[in-house]
Coordinates of C-alpha atoms in Angstrom, one line a residue:
M1 CA -111.4 -58.8 -67.3
K2 CA -113.9 -61.0 -65.5
S3 CA -113.5 -63.9 -68.0
I4 CA -109.7 -63.8 -67.6
F5 CA -110.1 -64.1 -63.8
K6 CA -112.6 -67.0 -64.3
N7 CA -110.2 -68.8 -66.6
L8 CA -107.4 -68.4 -64.1
L9 CA -109.6 -69.7 -61.4
I10 CA -110.6 -72.8 -63.5
V11 CA -106.9 -73.4 -64.3
A12 CA -105.9 -73.1 -60.7
A13 CA -108.6 -75.5 -59.6
S14 CA -107.7 -78.0 -62.3
Y15 CA -104.0 -77.9 -61.2
L16 CA -105.2 -78.4 -57.6
V17 CA -107.2 -81.4 -58.6
I18 CA -104.4 -82.9 -60.7
G19 CA -101.9 -82.3 -57.8
L20 CA -104.4 -84.0 -55.4
F21 CA -104.6 -87.0 -57.8
V22 CA -100.8 -87.2 -58.1
W23 CA -100.4 -87.1 -54.3
I24 CA -103.1 -89.8 -53.7
Y25 CA -101.5 -91.9 -56.5
Y26 CA -98.0 -91.8 -54.9
Y27 CA -99.6 -92.4 -51.4
V28 CA -101.5 -95.4 -52.6
T29 CA -98.6 -96.9 -54.6
F30 CA -96.2 -96.4 -51.7
F31 CA -98.4 -98.0 -49.1
S32 CA -100.0 -100.8 -51.1
K33 CA -96.7 -102.0 -52.7
F34 CA -98.0 -101.6 -56.2
D35 CA -101.2 -103.7 -55.7
N36 CA -103.8 -101.1 -56.7
V37 CA -101.9 -99.5 -59.6
P38 CA -104.1 -100.6 -62.5
L39 CA -107.3 -99.8 -60.7
F40 CA -106.0 -96.4 -59.7
N41 CA -104.8 -95.7 -63.2
T42 CA -108.3 -96.3 -64.6
L43 CA -109.7 -94.1 -61.8
I44 CA -107.3 -91.3 -62.7
I45 CA -108.2 -91.6 -66.4
I46 CA -111.9 -91.6 -65.6
F47 CA -111.7 -88.5 -63.5
A48 CA -109.0 -86.6 -65.4
W49 CA -110.6 -87.0 -68.9
P50 CA -113.5 -84.6 -68.4
L51 CA -111.1 -82.2 -66.7
V52 CA -108.8 -82.3 -69.8
K53 CA -111.8 -81.9 -72.2
F54 CA -112.9 -78.9 -70.1
M55 CA -109.5 -77.3 -70.1
I56 CA -108.9 -77.6 -73.9
P57 CA -111.2 -74.7 -74.9
I58 CA -109.5 -72.3 -72.4
R59 CA -106.1 -72.6 -74.0

């Protein structure tokens, strides 16, 4: 029971982080007129890759 709750918490936190990245991404692209898109894509990949690797054993 405790492990299920822990997994749910991890999934919820990861969805929160992904949502935050999506929001920041749209915010930056909207206000910079697509200037920082390649830089921000690499940042998202760098930060999201460990998260994805961490989420794979849960599923």
